[in-house]
């Protein structure tokens, strides 16, 4: 019996030992530690231990994958924004804050790649960009922030940041070959230097982003360093954006009108509606300041809709022989709702379609001529007139004049200013009016300020005149009095 008891005790110890080891290993794993159990037998306990070890290895591999996904971009394999911020913090605290440069960059016109070649090609392009950045900055830390935005940290950057910035721009300018497509893109780069431009990751990223915004604003395909003035400009811009959100709701926007004088009719034939913003604190804000901001933020869509409705409403109080011209921004033109907005404005006001003239700029034809022409034809079906504004300022093409029957060409004021001093300007006016007359298109000269300019334009066959010679833009309430004044002092033929 003693021998049996001793044998049973020994057997139980031998059986319990691996179970105790499994329990201890399980506690370590639950605490986040690595643990493995030695396999000494081939029985059920041994199989359980092997299964436990495989489970631990699988869990640790999944944790490594999850950790990698948490700190890396799934498409390019580069560090993501979270890991970039940690790297910036580490670089700032290394050796008491050693100098380094943070480069923020994005691709120019990347959206057109996705739109024309598809998202798979766009993704492949981003992977190629990641590879090229790593080759251009072999000692740098490269990250993808999202979309087509990347960032690079280069140590000792204050001395070589300008050279590195140029190298990145040049690298992105070289053509890419992706999925059988030759893609020519480019990039803009903003640079913030540490520690002078920021003592933490948030400040450095913000300032590098501001420098990137300036680089894109200055013409793309370039690099810019952060300057303190950029931060002040950005804060002012954000404040204006907030105020602009409230301007339409609070009734701070209004339309002023500038007359267009028909030389053959010898009377005012139309008024151009021009936006004005009466800010309660800033006073009168120039359209040069707030219209580009409205376009960038998308606010131009509701503002433009209000302007169309308001212009049509006011024009119904004029004579039936006077049209109203309304500028349509590129952002508003590309909106799918423009046609319905025009129809609503005409229906609610009761204005005849032929009395509404929509003015567009030539820049619309840069990206997609076919889509622009299709949209113009759909507007033409509504019965409204279409004018080409700022004609001759850089994108003019006879092909789209032939492809679409514009009702009017507006000759840019830069040609009118030179009329008295430059005979070449007169020749250009003559060429434009002759071409327009042959195509059955009216011409309007903008920025006319003197009777001498008027005489030249009349002799060169210009149909309409617009400028301070007749009137500055005026509130709608002053239009009736101006019509009486101009009708009483008609220009001599």
Short mmCIF file of C-alpha atoms in Angstrom, two decimals:
data_model
loop_
_atom_site.label_atom_id
_atom_site.label_comp_id
_atom_site.label_asym_id
_atom_site.label_seq_id
_atom_site.Cartn_x
_atom_site.Cartn_y
_atom_site.Cartn_z
CA UNK A 1 0.00 0.00 0.00
CA UNK A 2 2.87 2.33 0.82
CA UNK A 3 4.49 1.58 -2.51
CA UNK A 4 1.17 2.16 -4.29
CA UNK A 5 0.64 5.47 -2.54
CA UNK A 6 4.18 6.63 -3.37
CA UNK A 7 3.75 5.55 -6.99
CA UNK A 8 0.42 7.34 -7.28
CA UNK A 9 1.90 10.50 -5.77
CA UNK A 10 4.84 10.41 -8.19
CA UNK A 11 2.53 9.82 -11.13
CA UNK A 12 0.30 12.74 -10.12
CA UNK A 13 3.31 15.02 -9.80
CA UNK A 14 4.50 13.96 -13.22
CA UNK A 15 1.06 14.66 -14.70
CA UNK A 16 0.57 17.93 -12.83
CA UNK A 17 3.98 19.42 -13.68
CA UNK A 18 3.20 20.23 -17.37
CA UNK A 19 -0.27 21.52 -16.41
CA UNK A 20 1.30 23.85 -13.84
CA UNK A 21 3.80 24.95 -16.49
CA UNK A 22 0.93 25.61 -18.91
CA UNK A 23 -0.88 27.67 -16.27
CA UNK A 24 2.26 29.73 -15.54
CA UNK A 25 2.84 30.30 -19.26
CA UNK A 26 -0.79 31.35 -19.74
CA UNK A 27 -0.42 33.94 -16.94
CA UNK A 28 2.69 35.35 -18.64
CA UNK A 29 0.94 35.58 -22.02
CA UNK A 30 -2.06 37.32 -20.45
CA UNK A 31 0.38 39.83 -18.95
CA UNK A 32 1.83 40.55 -22.38
CA UNK A 33 5.02 38.51 -21.96
CA UNK A 34 6.42 35.88 -24.31
CA UNK A 35 6.11 32.34 -23.00
CA UNK A 36 6.65 28.83 -24.36
CA UNK A 37 6.10 25.43 -22.74
CA UNK A 38 8.66 22.64 -23.08
CA UNK A 39 7.19 19.54 -24.72
CA UNK A 40 8.51 16.39 -23.04
CA UNK A 41 5.89 13.81 -23.96
CA UNK A 42 3.85 12.68 -26.94
CA UNK A 43 0.63 12.10 -25.01
CA UNK A 44 -2.40 14.38 -24.70
CA UNK A 45 -0.49 16.73 -22.40
CA UNK A 46 2.32 17.02 -24.95
CA UNK A 47 -0.15 17.73 -27.76
CA UNK A 48 -1.83 20.37 -25.59
CA UNK A 49 1.55 22.02 -24.94
CA UNK A 50 2.39 22.08 -28.67
CA UNK A 51 -1.02 23.61 -29.44
CA UNK A 52 -0.44 26.23 -26.74
CA UNK A 53 2.95 27.17 -28.26
CA UNK A 54 1.44 27.48 -31.75
CA UNK A 55 -1.32 29.68 -30.36
CA UNK A 56 1.20 31.95 -28.63
CA UNK A 57 3.22 32.30 -31.85
CA UNK A 58 0.07 33.08 -33.88
CA UNK A 59 -1.12 35.67 -31.36
CA UNK A 60 2.29 37.37 -31.32
CA UNK A 61 2.41 37.43 -35.15
CA UNK A 62 -1.06 39.00 -35.30
CA UNK A 63 -0.02 41.57 -32.71
CA UNK A 64 3.04 42.41 -34.81
CA UNK A 65 0.81 42.84 -37.87
CA UNK A 66 -1.67 44.98 -35.95
CA UNK A 67 1.16 47.12 -34.56
CA UNK A 68 2.59 47.53 -38.07
CA UNK A 69 -0.82 48.51 -39.44
CA UNK A 70 -1.26 51.02 -36.63
CA UNK A 71 1.96 52.81 -37.56
CA UNK A 72 2.31 52.20 -41.30
CA UNK A 73 0.40 53.00 -44.47
CA UNK A 74 -1.24 49.89 -45.91
CA UNK A 75 -0.72 50.92 -49.55
CA UNK A 76 2.90 52.06 -49.66
CA UNK A 77 4.29 50.45 -46.50
CA UNK A 78 5.62 53.84 -45.39
CA UNK A 79 5.20 55.24 -41.90
CA UNK A 80 1.85 56.89 -41.32
CA UNK A 81 1.02 60.17 -39.59
CA UNK A 82 1.02 58.60 -36.11
CA UNK A 83 4.52 57.17 -36.49
CA UNK A 84 5.70 60.41 -38.13
CA UNK A 85 4.59 62.41 -35.10
CA UNK A 86 6.46 60.02 -32.80
CA UNK A 87 9.55 60.32 -34.97
CA UNK A 88 9.35 64.12 -34.86
CA UNK A 89 9.02 64.05 -31.06
CA UNK A 90 12.01 61.71 -30.85
CA UNK A 91 14.09 63.94 -33.15
CA UNK A 92 13.20 67.04 -31.11
CA UNK A 93 14.38 65.45 -27.88
CA UNK A 94 17.47 63.81 -29.32
CA UNK A 95 20.65 65.58 -28.15
CA UNK A 96 18.66 68.48 -26.79
CA UNK A 97 16.78 69.12 -30.04
CA UNK A 98 19.15 68.67 -32.96
CA UNK A 99 18.40 70.60 -36.15
CA UNK A 100 16.31 68.81 -38.77
CA UNK A 101 13.95 69.74 -41.59
CA UNK A 102 10.39 68.56 -42.10
CA UNK A 103 9.20 68.47 -45.72
CA UNK A 104 5.46 68.25 -46.45
CA UNK A 105 4.56 67.65 -50.08
CA UNK A 106 1.76 66.58 -52.35
CA UNK A 107 1.35 65.83 -56.03
CA UNK A 108 0.07 68.43 -58.46
CA UNK A 109 -3.10 67.45 -60.35
CA UNK A 110 -3.25 63.96 -58.80
CA UNK A 111 -7.05 64.00 -58.97
CA UNK A 112 -6.92 64.03 -62.76
CA UNK A 113 -4.89 60.78 -62.70
CA UNK A 114 -7.62 59.03 -60.69
CA UNK A 115 -10.37 60.54 -62.83
CA UNK A 116 -8.84 59.65 -66.20
CA UNK A 117 -6.82 56.46 -65.52
CA UNK A 118 -8.68 55.00 -62.55
CA UNK A 119 -7.90 54.52 -58.87
CA UNK A 120 -5.75 51.37 -59.33
CA UNK A 121 -3.35 53.38 -61.50
CA UNK A 122 -3.50 56.24 -59.00
CA UNK A 123 -2.59 53.84 -56.18
CA UNK A 124 0.27 52.41 -58.23
CA UNK A 125 1.51 55.95 -58.87
CA UNK A 126 1.54 56.65 -55.12
CA UNK A 127 3.69 53.53 -54.58
CA UNK A 128 6.12 54.76 -57.25
CA UNK A 129 6.24 58.17 -55.59
CA UNK A 130 7.05 56.51 -52.25
CA UNK A 131 9.93 54.62 -53.86
CA UNK A 132 11.27 57.72 -55.55
CA UNK A 133 11.14 59.74 -52.32
CA UNK A 134 13.07 57.01 -50.49
CA UNK A 135 15.69 57.06 -53.26
CA UNK A 136 15.91 60.86 -53.23
CA UNK A 137 16.26 61.04 -49.43
CA UNK A 138 18.12 57.81 -48.51
CA UNK A 139 18.97 59.10 -45.03
CA UNK A 140 15.52 60.58 -44.46
CA UNK A 141 12.42 59.25 -42.72
CA UNK A 142 9.60 59.09 -45.31
CA UNK A 143 5.91 58.92 -44.39
CA UNK A 144 2.59 59.03 -46.18
CA UNK A 145 0.05 61.29 -44.50
CA UNK A 146 -2.92 60.24 -46.64
CA UNK A 147 -4.15 60.74 -50.18
CA UNK A 148 -1.30 62.16 -52.24
CA UNK A 149 0.35 63.84 -49.22
CA UNK A 150 3.79 62.74 -48.03
CA UNK A 151 6.32 63.95 -45.47
CA UNK A 152 10.07 63.54 -45.08
CA UNK A 153 12.30 64.19 -42.06
CA UNK A 154 15.94 64.93 -42.85
CA UNK A 155 18.46 65.38 -40.03
CA UNK A 156 20.77 68.41 -40.04
CA UNK A 157 18.25 69.90 -42.39
CA UNK A 158 18.84 73.61 -41.84
CA UNK A 159 22.00 73.58 -43.93
CA UNK A 160 20.81 71.43 -46.84
CA UNK A 161 17.04 71.95 -46.76
CA UNK A 162 16.98 74.14 -49.86
CA UNK A 163 18.98 71.58 -51.86
CA UNK A 164 16.79 68.72 -50.62
CA UNK A 165 13.63 70.65 -51.44
CA UNK A 166 14.84 71.20 -55.00
CA UNK A 167 15.82 67.53 -55.31
CA UNK A 168 12.34 66.38 -54.24
CA UNK A 169 10.63 68.72 -56.71
CA UNK A 170 12.91 67.55 -59.53
CA UNK A 171 12.36 63.90 -58.63
CA UNK A 172 8.58 64.31 -58.82
CA UNK A 173 8.84 66.20 -62.11
CA UNK A 174 10.44 63.23 -63.91
CA UNK A 175 7.79 61.15 -65.75
CA UNK A 176 6.46 57.96 -64.13
CA UNK A 177 5.59 54.77 -66.01
CA UNK A 178 2.67 53.10 -64.24
CA UNK A 179 0.53 50.23 -65.57
CA UNK A 180 1.68 50.98 -69.09
CA UNK A 181 0.86 54.70 -68.79
CA UNK A 182 3.41 57.48 -68.96
CA UNK A 183 2.34 59.94 -66.27
CA UNK A 184 3.82 63.42 -66.01
CA UNK A 185 2.98 64.99 -62.70
CA UNK A 186 4.83 67.23 -60.31
CA UNK A 187 4.92 68.19 -56.68
CA UNK A 188 4.95 71.15 -54.34
CA UNK A 189 6.96 71.16 -51.12
CA UNK A 190 6.64 73.07 -47.86
CA UNK A 191 9.55 73.14 -45.43
CA UNK A 192 9.63 73.76 -41.67
CA UNK A 193 12.93 73.82 -39.78
CA UNK A 194 13.28 72.49 -36.25
CA UNK A 195 13.46 73.74 -33.64
CA UNK A 196 13.02 77.35 -34.80
CA UNK A 197 9.73 76.73 -36.67
CA UNK A 198 8.17 74.57 -33.98
CA UNK A 199 8.95 72.87 -30.70
CA UNK A 200 6.49 70.02 -31.12
CA UNK A 201 5.09 67.80 -33.87
CA UNK A 202 1.79 69.69 -34.15
CA UNK A 203 3.46 73.06 -34.73
CA UNK A 204 6.00 71.71 -37.22
CA UNK A 205 3.39 69.87 -39.27
CA UNK A 206 1.11 72.91 -39.29
CA UNK A 207 3.90 75.25 -40.38
CA UNK A 208 5.20 72.89 -43.06
CA UNK A 209 1.62 72.64 -44.33
CA UNK A 210 1.36 76.44 -44.48
CA UNK A 211 4.57 76.57 -46.50
CA UNK A 212 3.14 73.90 -48.82
CA UNK A 213 -0.01 75.98 -49.31
CA UNK A 214 2.14 78.96 -50.28
CA UNK A 215 4.16 76.84 -52.73
CA UNK A 216 0.96 75.67 -54.46
CA UNK A 217 -0.48 79.18 -54.42
CA UNK A 218 2.68 80.55 -56.04
CA UNK A 219 2.40 78.27 -59.03
CA UNK A 220 3.05 74.65 -57.98
CA UNK A 221 6.17 72.69 -58.84
CA UNK A 222 8.23 74.60 -56.28
CA UNK A 223 9.31 74.58 -52.65
CA UNK A 224 8.83 77.22 -49.96
CA UNK A 225 10.14 77.68 -46.43
CA UNK A 226 7.80 78.54 -43.59
CA UNK A 227 7.71 82.21 -42.57
CA UNK A 228 5.99 83.68 -39.53
CA UNK A 229 3.90 85.89 -41.79
CA UNK A 230 2.31 82.75 -43.25
CA UNK A 231 0.82 81.87 -39.87
CA UNK A 232 -0.69 85.34 -39.50
CA UNK A 233 -2.10 85.13 -43.04
CA UNK A 234 -3.55 81.70 -42.33
CA UNK A 235 -5.25 82.92 -39.17
CA UNK A 236 -6.70 85.91 -41.02
CA UNK A 237 -7.86 83.60 -43.79
CA UNK A 238 -9.54 81.25 -41.31
CA UNK A 239 -11.27 84.19 -39.63
CA UNK A 240 -12.51 85.46 -43.00
CA UNK A 241 -13.74 81.98 -43.91
CA UNK A 242 -15.79 81.81 -40.71
CA UNK A 243 -17.24 85.26 -41.40
CA UNK A 244 -18.00 84.34 -45.01
CA UNK A 245 -20.04 81.38 -43.80
CA UNK A 246 -22.27 83.84 -41.94
CA UNK A 247 -22.29 86.59 -44.57
CA UNK A 248 -24.95 85.07 -46.80
CA UNK A 249 -27.22 84.12 -43.89
CA UNK A 250 -26.88 87.56 -42.31
CA UNK A 251 -27.60 89.47 -45.51
CA UNK A 252 -24.14 91.05 -45.74
CA UNK A 253 -23.73 90.26 -49.46
CA UNK A 254 -25.22 92.48 -52.14
CA UNK A 255 -24.97 93.01 -55.87
CA UNK A 256 -23.72 96.15 -57.54
CA UNK A 257 -24.26 96.76 -61.24
CA UNK A 258 -22.05 98.29 -63.92
CA UNK A 259 -23.62 99.37 -67.22
CA UNK A 260 -22.63 98.05 -70.65
CA UNK A 261 -23.18 100.72 -73.30
CA UNK A 262 -24.14 99.55 -76.80
CA UNK A 263 -22.42 101.76 -79.38
CA UNK A 264 -24.78 100.96 -82.27
CA UNK A 265 -27.90 101.33 -80.09
CA UNK A 266 -26.40 104.37 -78.33
CA UNK A 267 -27.86 103.29 -74.98
CA UNK A 268 -27.31 100.99 -72.02
CA UNK A 269 -28.01 97.46 -73.24
CA UNK A 270 -27.00 95.45 -70.16
CA UNK A 271 -25.66 95.56 -66.61
CA UNK A 272 -23.03 93.26 -65.16
CA UNK A 273 -23.79 92.05 -61.63
CA UNK A 274 -20.77 92.32 -59.33
CA UNK A 275 -20.57 90.88 -55.82
CA UNK A 276 -19.93 93.11 -52.80
CA UNK A 277 -19.52 92.15 -49.12
CA UNK A 278 -20.34 94.68 -46.44
CA UNK A 279 -18.67 93.18 -43.38
CA UNK A 280 -20.00 94.59 -40.07
CA UNK A 281 -16.44 95.11 -38.75
CA UNK A 282 -14.07 95.05 -41.73
CA UNK A 283 -16.29 97.27 -43.85
CA UNK A 284 -16.30 96.72 -47.61
CA UNK A 285 -14.26 93.59 -48.42
CA UNK A 286 -12.77 93.45 -51.91
CA UNK A 287 -14.00 90.61 -54.15
CA UNK A 288 -10.32 89.95 -54.91
CA UNK A 289 -9.99 88.82 -51.29
CA UNK A 290 -13.13 86.80 -50.69
CA UNK A 291 -14.09 85.31 -54.07
CA UNK A 292 -10.94 83.10 -54.31
CA UNK A 293 -11.55 82.02 -50.70
CA UNK A 294 -15.17 81.17 -51.53
CA UNK A 295 -13.98 79.08 -54.49
CA UNK A 296 -11.40 77.20 -52.42
CA UNK A 297 -13.87 76.38 -49.65
CA UNK A 298 -16.82 75.57 -51.92
CA UNK A 299 -18.86 78.47 -50.52
CA UNK A 300 -19.03 79.88 -54.04
CA UNK A 301 -21.77 77.32 -54.80
CA UNK A 302 -24.41 78.77 -52.41
CA UNK A 303 -23.12 82.31 -52.94
CA UNK A 304 -23.29 81.92 -56.71
CA UNK A 305 -26.80 80.50 -56.46
CA UNK A 306 -27.91 83.50 -54.42
CA UNK A 307 -26.30 85.88 -56.93
CA UNK A 308 -28.14 84.29 -59.87
CA UNK A 309 -31.50 84.51 -58.12
CA UNK A 310 -30.88 88.07 -56.95
CA UNK A 311 -29.64 89.32 -60.33
CA UNK A 312 -32.65 87.86 -62.14
CA UNK A 313 -35.05 89.31 -59.56
CA UNK A 314 -33.58 92.80 -59.82
CA UNK A 315 -33.38 92.72 -63.63
CA UNK A 316 -37.14 92.24 -63.91
CA UNK A 317 -37.55 95.83 -62.70
CA UNK A 318 -35.61 97.18 -65.72
CA UNK A 319 -36.79 97.60 -69.26
CA UNK A 320 -37.30 94.48 -71.37
CA UNK A 321 -34.45 95.54 -73.67
CA UNK A 322 -31.82 95.46 -70.89
CA UNK A 323 -29.99 92.23 -70.05
CA UNK A 324 -28.16 91.22 -66.87
CA UNK A 325 -24.77 89.50 -66.93
CA UNK A 326 -23.70 87.21 -64.08
CA UNK A 327 -20.23 85.75 -63.60
CA UNK A 328 -20.08 81.97 -63.14
CA UNK A 329 -16.94 80.73 -61.38
CA UNK A 330 -15.18 77.54 -62.59
CA UNK A 331 -16.20 75.77 -59.37
CA UNK A 332 -19.82 76.75 -59.86
CA UNK A 333 -19.72 75.85 -63.56
CA UNK A 334 -18.50 72.31 -62.83
CA UNK A 335 -21.31 71.76 -60.34
CA UNK A 336 -23.97 69.35 -61.57
CA UNK A 337 -26.70 71.65 -60.23
CA UNK A 338 -25.91 74.75 -62.33
CA UNK A 339 -28.58 74.11 -64.96
CA UNK A 340 -31.31 73.55 -62.39
CA UNK A 341 -30.25 76.67 -60.48
CA UNK A 342 -30.46 78.77 -63.67
CA UNK A 343 -33.91 77.34 -64.42
CA UNK A 344 -35.12 78.08 -60.88
CA UNK A 345 -33.78 81.64 -60.99
CA UNK A 346 -35.57 82.30 -64.29
CA UNK A 347 -38.80 80.66 -63.15
CA UNK A 348 -39.01 82.41 -59.79
CA UNK A 349 -38.16 85.84 -61.17
CA UNK A 350 -40.08 85.58 -64.44
CA UNK A 351 -37.06 86.90 -66.37
CA UNK A 352 -36.92 85.95 -70.05
CA UNK A 353 -34.00 83.53 -70.64
CA UNK A 354 -32.48 85.68 -73.41
CA UNK A 355 -32.12 88.53 -70.92
CA UNK A 356 -29.73 86.48 -68.75
CA UNK A 357 -26.09 86.36 -69.79
CA UNK A 358 -23.67 83.97 -68.07
CA UNK A 359 -20.00 84.98 -68.17
CA UNK A 360 -17.36 82.24 -68.00
CA UNK A 361 -13.56 82.40 -68.12
CA UNK A 362 -11.22 80.69 -70.55
CA UNK A 363 -9.55 78.70 -67.76
CA UNK A 364 -12.51 76.29 -67.91
CA UNK A 365 -11.11 74.88 -71.15
CA UNK A 366 -7.75 73.86 -69.68
CA UNK A 367 -8.71 70.56 -68.02
CA UNK A 368 -11.44 69.09 -70.21
CA UNK A 369 -12.53 70.90 -73.36
CA UNK A 370 -15.14 68.28 -74.30
CA UNK A 371 -16.88 68.34 -70.90
CA UNK A 372 -16.86 72.15 -70.87
CA UNK A 373 -18.37 72.37 -74.35
CA UNK A 374 -21.05 69.81 -73.43
CA UNK A 375 -22.02 71.87 -70.36
CA UNK A 376 -22.10 75.06 -72.42
CA UNK A 377 -24.41 73.48 -74.99
CA UNK A 378 -26.76 72.32 -72.23
CA UNK A 379 -26.92 75.91 -70.92
CA UNK A 380 -27.53 77.20 -74.43
CA UNK A 381 -30.56 74.92 -74.69
CA UNK A 382 -32.11 76.83 -71.79
CA UNK A 383 -32.13 79.95 -73.97
CA UNK A 384 -29.64 82.00 -71.94
CA UNK A 385 -26.70 83.84 -73.49
CA UNK A 386 -23.08 82.83 -72.84
CA UNK A 387 -20.16 85.28 -72.84
CA UNK A 388 -16.44 84.48 -72.75
CA UNK A 389 -14.83 86.78 -70.17
CA UNK A 390 -11.24 88.12 -70.14
CA UNK A 391 -10.69 87.02 -73.73
CA UNK A 392 -7.06 86.98 -74.85
CA UNK A 393 -5.38 86.58 -71.47
CA UNK A 394 -3.53 83.33 -71.97
CA UNK A 395 -5.72 80.39 -72.91
CA UNK A 396 -7.40 81.62 -76.09
CA UNK A 397 -8.02 79.00 -78.73
CA UNK A 398 -9.81 79.46 -82.03
CA UNK A 399 -10.88 75.81 -81.89
CA UNK A 400 -13.40 76.29 -79.10
CA UNK A 401 -14.66 79.53 -80.63
CA UNK A 402 -15.50 77.40 -83.64
CA UNK A 403 -16.92 74.59 -81.49
CA UNK A 404 -19.33 76.69 -79.45
CA UNK A 405 -21.48 79.65 -80.55
CA UNK A 406 -20.61 82.20 -77.89
CA UNK A 407 -22.85 85.22 -77.81
CA UNK A 408 -20.11 87.58 -76.70
CA UNK A 409 -16.37 88.00 -76.22
CA UNK A 410 -15.29 90.35 -73.46
CA UNK A 411 -11.92 91.90 -74.34
CA UNK A 412 -9.71 92.05 -71.27
CA UNK A 413 -8.99 95.51 -69.89
CA UNK A 414 -5.21 94.94 -70.20
CA UNK A 415 -5.57 95.53 -73.95
CA UNK A 416 -7.69 98.65 -73.40
CA UNK A 417 -5.13 100.25 -71.06
CA UNK A 418 -2.47 100.09 -73.79
CA UNK A 419 -4.64 101.50 -76.57
CA UNK A 420 -3.27 105.04 -76.45
CA UNK A 421 0.39 104.10 -76.03
CA UNK A 422 0.74 100.91 -78.04
CA UNK A 423 -0.32 100.50 -81.66
CA UNK A 424 -0.02 96.73 -81.20
CA UNK A 425 -2.92 96.83 -78.76
CA UNK A 426 -5.08 98.51 -81.41
CA UNK A 427 -4.14 95.80 -83.90
CA UNK A 428 -5.16 93.12 -81.40
CA UNK A 429 -8.52 94.84 -80.82
CA UNK A 430 -9.04 95.00 -84.59
CA UNK A 431 -8.21 91.29 -84.94
CA UNK A 432 -10.60 90.29 -82.16
CA UNK A 433 -13.51 92.37 -83.43
CA UNK A 434 -12.98 91.19 -87.01
CA UNK A 435 -12.90 87.55 -85.91
CA UNK A 436 -15.94 87.98 -83.67
CA UNK A 437 -17.89 89.75 -86.41
CA UNK A 438 -17.12 86.91 -88.84
CA UNK A 439 -18.43 84.38 -86.31
CA UNK A 440 -21.50 86.46 -85.44
CA UNK A 441 -20.29 87.18 -81.90
CA UNK A 442 -20.64 90.49 -80.06
CA UNK A 443 -17.65 92.16 -78.42
CA UNK A 444 -17.45 94.13 -75.19
CA UNK A 445 -14.40 96.18 -74.16
CA UNK A 446 -13.79 96.26 -70.40
CA UNK A 447 -12.06 98.98 -68.43
CA UNK A 448 -12.78 101.94 -70.71
CA UNK A 449 -11.95 105.16 -68.86
CA UNK A 450 -11.40 107.86 -71.48
CA UNK A 451 -13.15 109.23 -74.53
CA UNK A 452 -9.96 108.64 -76.55
CA UNK A 453 -10.20 104.92 -75.83
CA UNK A 454 -13.88 105.04 -76.74
CA UNK A 455 -13.13 106.63 -80.14
CA UNK A 456 -10.57 103.95 -81.01
CA UNK A 457 -12.86 101.12 -79.95
CA UNK A 458 -15.76 102.58 -81.91
CA UNK A 459 -13.60 102.88 -85.03
CA UNK A 460 -12.39 99.27 -84.62
CA UNK A 461 -15.95 97.93 -84.57
CA UNK A 462 -16.38 97.10 -80.89
CA UNK A 463 -20.07 96.59 -80.04
CA UNK A 464 -20.20 97.43 -76.31
CA UNK A 465 -18.24 99.49 -73.82
CA UNK A 466 -17.90 98.93 -70.10
CA UNK A 467 -15.89 101.00 -67.68
CA UNK A 468 -15.59 104.05 -65.45
CA UNK A 469 -16.13 106.35 -68.45
CA UNK A 470 -19.83 105.64 -67.97
CA UNK A 471 -20.13 104.50 -64.37
CA UNK A 472 -18.56 102.60 -61.55
CA UNK A 473 -20.54 99.62 -60.21
CA UNK A 474 -23.52 101.00 -58.29
CA UNK A 475 -26.17 99.56 -55.95
CA UNK A 476 -29.38 98.31 -57.55
CA UNK A 477 -31.31 101.24 -56.06
CA UNK A 478 -29.25 103.70 -58.15
CA UNK A 479 -29.76 101.94 -61.51
CA UNK A 480 -32.99 103.78 -62.52
CA UNK A 481 -31.37 107.19 -61.98
CA UNK A 482 -28.29 106.14 -63.97
CA UNK A 483 -30.46 104.97 -66.87
CA UNK A 484 -32.17 108.38 -66.95
CA UNK A 485 -28.81 110.17 -66.80
CA UNK A 486 -27.22 108.13 -69.59
CA UNK A 487 -30.30 108.35 -71.81
CA UNK A 488 -30.23 112.12 -71.42
CA UNK A 489 -26.58 112.39 -72.45
CA UNK A 490 -26.20 109.79 -75.15
CA UNK A 491 -22.75 109.40 -76.67
CA UNK A 492 -22.31 111.15 -79.96
CA UNK A 493 -22.14 108.75 -82.90
#
